[in-house]
């Protein structure tokens, strides 16, 4: 009986604590934001148009989570950019603020221009991943 009461108490505590930890994690709405040819390299700009829907807490420095290379206080949420074949093109691990989602970019050799790309946002603290829409690269 004591074990059952203890389990109920733990379940209630977890139930009340979870909403306090979790911030909304909406699907990013990705948009092509221009491109630049620099010699043999194509630099493509991307923008998450709903960046303001994300809590700043999602981009806080997180020294208790694994580092990003030598950066021991990388942000809680990382962004990865993929081509349509699901090959990673680039990643951001230190955005610091949701507004930085409006200034994403990647570069590739012009000969490897992807037809379309999408991004993932990875909340490393809550172990959540959201995937954006695909956008065409003209």
mmCIF file of C-alpha atoms in Angstrom:
data_model
loop_
_atom_site.group_PDB
_atom_site.id
_atom_site.type_symbol
_atom_site.label_atom_id
_atom_site.label_comp_id
_atom_site.label_asym_id
_atom_site.label_seq_id
_atom_site.Cartn_x
_atom_site.Cartn_y
_atom_site.Cartn_z
ATOM 1 C CA UNK A 1 0.000 0.000 0.000
ATOM 2 C CA UNK A 2 2.832 2.413 0.833
ATOM 3 C CA UNK A 3 4.477 1.647 -2.500
ATOM 4 C CA UNK A 4 1.239 2.385 -4.350
ATOM 5 C CA UNK A 5 0.830 5.698 -2.506
ATOM 6 C CA UNK A 6 4.452 6.590 -3.255
ATOM 7 C CA UNK A 7 3.997 5.848 -6.985
ATOM 8 C CA UNK A 8 0.863 7.982 -7.125
ATOM 9 C CA UNK A 9 2.705 10.864 -5.433
ATOM 10 C CA UNK A 10 5.613 10.586 -7.910
ATOM 11 C CA UNK A 11 3.213 10.496 -10.859
ATOM 12 C CA UNK A 12 1.478 13.648 -9.624
ATOM 13 C CA UNK A 13 4.779 15.462 -9.128
ATOM 14 C CA UNK A 14 5.993 14.527 -12.598
ATOM 15 C CA UNK A 15 2.665 15.564 -14.085
ATOM 16 C CA UNK A 16 2.857 19.021 -12.513
ATOM 17 C CA UNK A 17 6.567 19.523 -13.219
ATOM 18 C CA UNK A 18 6.479 18.558 -16.905
ATOM 19 C CA UNK A 19 4.461 21.572 -18.131
ATOM 20 C CA UNK A 20 6.874 23.907 -16.365
ATOM 21 C CA UNK A 21 9.833 22.375 -18.208
ATOM 22 C CA UNK A 22 8.309 22.095 -21.654
ATOM 23 C CA UNK A 23 8.076 25.098 -23.924
ATOM 24 C CA UNK A 24 6.027 24.983 -27.134
ATOM 25 C CA UNK A 25 8.063 23.460 -29.938
ATOM 26 C CA UNK A 26 6.154 24.283 -33.131
ATOM 27 C CA UNK A 27 7.081 23.054 -36.570
ATOM 28 C CA UNK A 28 9.416 25.564 -38.244
ATOM 29 C CA UNK A 29 8.083 27.237 -41.376
ATOM 30 C CA UNK A 30 11.124 27.514 -43.626
ATOM 31 C CA UNK A 31 11.528 30.024 -46.450
ATOM 32 C CA UNK A 32 14.221 30.551 -49.102
ATOM 33 C CA UNK A 33 15.888 33.908 -48.398
ATOM 34 C CA UNK A 34 18.225 34.479 -51.349
ATOM 35 C CA UNK A 35 21.524 33.194 -52.656
ATOM 36 C CA UNK A 36 24.948 34.429 -53.612
ATOM 37 C CA UNK A 37 27.502 32.928 -55.958
ATOM 38 C CA UNK A 38 31.025 33.432 -54.657
ATOM 39 C CA UNK A 39 33.461 31.897 -57.121
ATOM 40 C CA UNK A 40 32.699 28.160 -57.270
ATOM 41 C CA UNK A 41 30.593 28.363 -54.089
ATOM 42 C CA UNK A 42 26.867 28.899 -53.680
ATOM 43 C CA UNK A 43 25.756 30.514 -50.413
ATOM 44 C CA UNK A 44 22.050 30.073 -49.681
ATOM 45 C CA UNK A 45 20.069 32.060 -47.123
ATOM 46 C CA UNK A 46 17.138 30.532 -45.249
ATOM 47 C CA UNK A 47 14.644 31.959 -42.811
ATOM 48 C CA UNK A 48 12.245 30.453 -40.283
ATOM 49 C CA UNK A 49 9.295 32.805 -40.679
ATOM 50 C CA UNK A 50 7.674 31.742 -37.398
ATOM 51 C CA UNK A 51 10.846 32.274 -35.341
ATOM 52 C CA UNK A 52 8.939 34.406 -32.826
ATOM 53 C CA UNK A 53 6.876 31.343 -31.824
ATOM 54 C CA UNK A 54 9.913 29.892 -30.036
ATOM 55 C CA UNK A 55 10.834 30.591 -26.420
ATOM 56 C CA UNK A 56 14.265 32.154 -25.763
ATOM 57 C CA UNK A 57 14.781 29.370 -23.195
ATOM 58 C CA UNK A 58 15.101 26.929 -26.094
ATOM 59 C CA UNK A 59 18.266 28.741 -27.210
ATOM 60 C CA UNK A 60 19.906 29.338 -23.826
ATOM 61 C CA UNK A 61 23.513 28.310 -23.218
ATOM 62 C CA UNK A 62 23.482 24.746 -21.909
ATOM 63 C CA UNK A 63 26.829 23.817 -20.362
ATOM 64 C CA UNK A 64 25.297 20.738 -18.685
ATOM 65 C CA UNK A 65 24.485 19.223 -22.099
ATOM 66 C CA UNK A 66 27.162 17.726 -24.370
ATOM 67 C CA UNK A 67 29.415 20.287 -26.092
ATOM 68 C CA UNK A 68 29.485 21.213 -29.752
ATOM 69 C CA UNK A 69 33.107 20.678 -30.665
ATOM 70 C CA UNK A 70 35.121 22.907 -28.340
ATOM 71 C CA UNK A 71 32.052 24.966 -27.386
ATOM 72 C CA UNK A 72 31.218 23.687 -23.894
ATOM 73 C CA UNK A 73 28.148 25.912 -23.489
ATOM 74 C CA UNK A 74 26.403 25.340 -26.811
ATOM 75 C CA UNK A 75 22.752 26.261 -27.019
ATOM 76 C CA UNK A 76 20.023 23.941 -25.848
ATOM 77 C CA UNK A 77 18.472 23.733 -29.335
ATOM 78 C CA UNK A 78 20.511 22.930 -32.425
ATOM 79 C CA UNK A 79 19.518 23.439 -36.064
ATOM 80 C CA UNK A 80 20.579 21.130 -38.888
ATOM 81 C CA UNK A 81 20.072 21.782 -42.604
ATOM 82 C CA UNK A 82 19.511 18.835 -44.944
ATOM 83 C CA UNK A 83 19.063 18.373 -48.672
ATOM 84 C CA UNK A 84 16.065 16.477 -50.036
ATOM 85 C CA UNK A 85 18.083 13.239 -49.863
ATOM 86 C CA UNK A 86 18.430 13.740 -46.093
ATOM 87 C CA UNK A 87 22.159 14.481 -46.300
ATOM 88 C CA UNK A 88 23.283 17.036 -43.742
ATOM 89 C CA UNK A 89 24.614 20.219 -45.328
ATOM 90 C CA UNK A 90 25.315 22.349 -42.272
ATOM 91 C CA UNK A 91 24.391 22.833 -38.641
ATOM 92 C CA UNK A 92 24.122 25.537 -36.018
ATOM 93 C CA UNK A 93 24.767 24.743 -32.354
ATOM 94 C CA UNK A 94 25.071 28.211 -30.834
ATOM 95 C CA UNK A 95 22.156 30.352 -31.997
ATOM 96 C CA UNK A 96 21.519 31.991 -28.626
ATOM 97 C CA UNK A 97 18.166 33.589 -29.556
ATOM 98 C CA UNK A 98 15.085 32.614 -31.599
ATOM 99 C CA UNK A 99 15.579 35.639 -33.891
ATOM 100 C CA UNK A 100 18.723 33.967 -35.227
ATOM 101 C CA UNK A 101 16.424 31.474 -36.967
ATOM 102 C CA UNK A 102 15.742 34.248 -39.480
ATOM 103 C CA UNK A 103 19.420 34.271 -40.562
ATOM 104 C CA UNK A 104 20.282 30.663 -41.406
ATOM 105 C CA UNK A 105 22.543 29.789 -44.316
ATOM 106 C CA UNK A 106 24.649 27.066 -45.883
ATOM 107 C CA UNK A 107 27.225 26.891 -48.636
ATOM 108 C CA UNK A 108 27.937 24.214 -51.217
ATOM 109 C CA UNK A 109 29.898 23.966 -54.441
ATOM 110 C CA UNK A 110 27.691 25.261 -57.267
ATOM 111 C CA UNK A 111 27.908 21.829 -58.867
ATOM 112 C CA UNK A 112 26.210 20.368 -55.746
ATOM 113 C CA UNK A 113 23.272 22.810 -55.597
ATOM 114 C CA UNK A 114 20.432 20.996 -53.819
ATOM 115 C CA UNK A 115 16.985 21.097 -55.421
ATOM 116 C CA UNK A 116 15.332 21.499 -52.015
ATOM 117 C CA UNK A 117 16.277 21.674 -48.338
ATOM 118 C CA UNK A 118 14.645 21.339 -44.934
ATOM 119 C CA UNK A 119 15.793 21.878 -41.363
ATOM 120 C CA UNK A 120 15.433 20.114 -38.059
ATOM 121 C CA UNK A 121 15.357 21.776 -34.649
ATOM 122 C CA UNK A 122 16.689 19.526 -31.902
ATOM 123 C CA UNK A 123 15.781 20.391 -28.307
ATOM 124 C CA UNK A 124 18.559 18.481 -26.582
ATOM 125 C CA UNK A 125 17.162 18.973 -23.076
ATOM 126 C CA UNK A 126 13.708 17.552 -23.795
ATOM 127 C CA UNK A 127 14.952 15.225 -26.568
ATOM 128 C CA UNK A 128 12.482 16.593 -29.098
ATOM 129 C CA UNK A 129 12.959 17.073 -32.830
ATOM 130 C CA UNK A 130 10.758 19.044 -35.192
ATOM 131 C CA UNK A 131 11.119 19.046 -38.968
ATOM 132 C CA UNK A 132 10.346 21.977 -41.248
ATOM 133 C CA UNK A 133 8.716 22.025 -44.639
ATOM 134 C CA UNK A 134 10.942 21.584 -47.694
ATOM 135 C CA UNK A 135 11.828 24.656 -49.717
ATOM 136 C CA UNK A 136 13.015 24.707 -53.302
ATOM 137 C CA UNK A 137 16.398 26.221 -54.093
ATOM 138 C CA UNK A 138 16.125 27.990 -57.484
#
